[in-house]
Short mmCIF file of C-alpha atoms and ligand atoms in Angstrom, two decimals:
data_model
loop_
_atom_site.label_atom_id
_atom_site.label_comp_id
_atom_site.label_asym_id
_atom_site.label_seq_id
_atom_site.Cartn_x
_atom_site.Cartn_y
_atom_site.Cartn_z
CA MET A 1084 110.32 62.24 46.36
CA LYS A 1085 107.86 59.36 46.90
CA ILE A 1086 108.39 56.60 44.66
CA ALA A 1087 106.45 56.31 42.17
CA GLU A 1088 106.44 60.98 41.55
CA LYS A 1089 110.93 58.93 40.68
CA LEU A 1090 109.50 57.05 38.43
CA PHE A 1091 107.28 59.34 36.28
CA ASN A 1092 110.38 61.75 36.36
CA LEU A 1093 112.21 59.70 35.34
CA ALA A 1094 110.27 58.21 32.35
CA LEU A 1095 109.26 61.61 31.44
CA GLU A 1096 112.63 62.38 30.99
CA ALA A 1097 113.56 59.40 29.37
CA ARG A 1098 110.35 59.20 27.23
CA LYS A 1099 112.05 62.71 25.33
CA ARG A 1100 114.66 61.20 23.98
CA SER A 1101 112.06 58.33 22.57
CA TYR A 1102 113.77 57.89 18.98
CA SER A 1103 110.78 56.94 17.11
CA PRO A 1104 110.68 58.45 13.71
CA TYR A 1105 107.98 55.90 12.15
CA SER A 1106 104.57 55.62 14.87
CA LYS A 1107 105.87 59.12 15.80
CA PHE A 1108 104.32 57.68 19.22
CA LYS A 1109 106.97 58.28 22.29
CA VAL A 1110 106.85 55.68 25.05
CA GLY A 1111 108.97 56.57 28.21
CA ALA A 1112 110.15 52.77 30.77
CA ALA A 1113 111.47 53.41 34.80
CA ILE A 1114 111.81 50.30 37.14
CA TYR A 1115 112.44 50.35 40.67
CA ALA A 1116 114.08 47.35 41.63
CA ASP A 1117 115.36 44.89 44.19
CA ASP A 1118 118.42 46.58 44.58
CA GLU A 1119 116.81 50.13 45.23
CA LYS A 1120 117.97 51.46 41.89
CA PHE A 1121 116.21 52.95 39.53
CA TYR A 1122 116.62 52.55 35.54
CA SER A 1123 114.58 53.88 32.80
CA SER A 1124 115.00 54.20 28.71
CA CYS A 1125 112.56 55.17 25.41
CA ASN A 1126 111.48 53.20 22.78
CA VAL A 1127 113.63 52.59 20.07
CA GLU A 1128 111.83 52.15 16.49
CA ASN A 1129 114.18 50.90 12.91
CA VAL A 1130 113.50 51.62 10.30
CA SER A 1131 113.03 47.39 9.81
CA TYR A 1132 110.24 47.85 11.40
CA PRO A 1133 109.65 44.67 13.89
CA CYS A 1134 113.52 45.62 15.11
CA GLY A 1135 112.50 48.47 17.18
CA THR A 1136 112.06 48.13 20.69
CA CYS A 1137 109.02 48.88 23.27
CA ALA A 1138 110.11 51.46 25.92
CA GLU A 1139 109.44 48.52 28.64
CA THR A 1140 112.12 46.36 27.35
CA GLY A 1141 114.76 48.83 27.15
CA ALA A 1142 114.15 49.13 31.20
CA ILE A 1143 114.01 45.59 31.75
CA SER A 1144 117.49 45.30 30.30
CA SER A 1145 119.21 48.46 31.70
CA MET A 1146 117.93 46.83 35.16
CA ILE A 1147 119.73 43.64 34.43
CA ALA A 1148 122.73 45.21 33.00
CA GLY A 1149 122.71 47.42 35.73
CA GLY A 1150 122.22 43.95 38.58
CA GLY A 1151 118.78 45.02 39.73
CA LYS A 1152 117.03 41.46 39.29
CA LYS A 1153 113.31 41.86 40.42
CA ILE A 1154 110.94 44.32 39.36
CA LYS A 1155 109.89 47.04 42.58
CA GLU A 1156 107.77 49.03 40.60
CA ILE A 1157 107.41 49.98 36.68
CA LEU A 1158 105.90 53.44 35.00
CA VAL A 1159 105.51 53.36 31.44
CA VAL A 1160 104.53 57.26 30.36
CA ALA A 1161 102.82 58.22 27.01
CA ASP A 1162 100.77 60.80 25.80
CA SER A 1163 97.49 58.44 25.18
CA GLU A 1164 94.18 60.13 25.10
CA ASN A 1165 93.31 56.20 27.14
CA ILE A 1166 96.12 54.76 29.18
CA ILE A 1167 98.57 53.54 27.76
CA SER A 1168 98.34 49.71 27.20
CA PRO A 1169 101.78 47.56 27.94
CA CYS A 1170 101.73 45.64 24.44
CA GLY A 1171 101.54 41.77 25.40
CA GLY A 1172 105.03 40.86 24.48
CA CYS A 1173 106.17 43.87 27.44
CA ARG A 1174 103.81 42.17 29.54
CA GLN A 1175 105.50 39.14 28.90
CA ARG A 1176 108.84 40.06 29.73
CA ILE A 1177 107.74 42.45 32.92
CA MET A 1178 106.32 39.38 34.51
CA GLU A 1179 108.96 37.60 34.00
CA PHE A 1180 110.75 39.80 36.26
CA SER A 1181 108.31 40.51 38.53
CA ASP A 1182 106.34 38.53 42.01
CA LYS A 1183 103.19 38.93 43.51
CA ASN A 1184 103.76 42.45 44.55
CA THR A 1185 104.83 44.51 41.96
CA TYR A 1186 103.23 47.41 40.61
CA VAL A 1187 102.95 48.26 37.28
CA HIS A 1188 102.09 52.00 36.88
CA LEU A 1189 100.22 53.60 34.00
CA ALA A 1190 100.62 57.11 32.86
CA GLY A 1191 99.52 59.89 30.87
CA LEU A 1192 100.96 63.75 30.24
CA ASP A 1193 99.99 64.94 33.64
CA GLY A 1194 100.99 62.38 35.89
CA ILE A 1195 99.59 58.39 37.20
CA LYS A 1196 96.43 57.35 35.55
CA LYS A 1197 96.41 53.18 36.82
CA THR A 1198 98.15 51.70 39.18
CA MET A 1199 97.93 47.65 38.85
CA LYS A 1200 99.91 44.50 40.08
CA ALA A 1201 101.84 43.07 36.89
CA HIS A 1202 99.55 39.58 37.45
CA GLU A 1203 96.32 42.00 36.66
CA LEU A 1204 97.83 42.91 33.43
CA LEU A 1205 98.44 39.77 32.54
CA PRO A 1206 96.69 37.22 33.76
CA LEU A 1207 97.19 33.93 33.69
CA ALA A 1208 100.55 34.38 32.53
CA PHE A 1209 102.30 31.72 30.11
CA ASP A 1210 105.69 31.09 34.07
CA GLU A 1211 108.21 28.47 35.29
CA GLU A 1212 105.61 25.90 36.28
CA GLU A 1213 104.99 25.17 32.48
CA LEU A 1214 107.66 23.43 31.40
CA ARG A 1215 107.28 21.41 33.98
CA ASN A 1216 106.37 18.19 30.92
CA ASP A 1217 106.94 15.12 33.64
N1 LIG B 103 105.51 51.42 22.26
C1 LIG B 103 105.48 51.35 23.49
O1 LIG B 103 106.94 50.97 23.58
N2 LIG B 103 105.23 50.65 24.71
C2 LIG B 103 104.06 49.96 24.59
O2 LIG B 103 103.79 49.59 25.85
C3 LIG B 103 103.04 49.64 23.73
C4 LIG B 103 104.58 50.29 22.31
C5 LIG B 103 105.95 51.67 21.40
C6 LIG B 103 106.70 50.76 20.11
C7 LIG B 103 106.27 51.47 19.36
O3 LIG B 103 108.04 52.25 19.17
C8 LIG B 103 105.41 52.72 19.58
O4 LIG B 103 105.13 52.96 20.95
C9 LIG B 103 104.30 52.62 18.95
O5 LIG B 103 103.87 51.36 19.09
#
């Protein structure tokens, strides 16, 4: 099975388990990491709204806890008329674990709608270079 296909199936499975009673917007995400393992998660909301977490954030935590260090490919799926557009915070989180070859797939329930490089999703990202102030 192709990596993108496997990511789609895993993200769709995770999405089914989404805990989103407030927005009713279910999101799933899956990562293929540099350790050649797959990680996935869904969005988990909270009655205190800002405490909720996005699917991408959960998938990144799962990757780090599982031993992955870099995202080779990440797929996000939602039932969205337009493409699901990762929030600004998640774009920054994705960039932290991406390199110039990292792919981001944006999918609807019927499959991948758009594929791009992570740096195309967040041009001019704030990165480590910016912390050097001398
Ligand atoms: N959400 C994600 O999980 N990922 C995104 O890329 C966009 C938004 C979640 C957060 C919240 O639980 C729900 O979707 C509505 O914003």
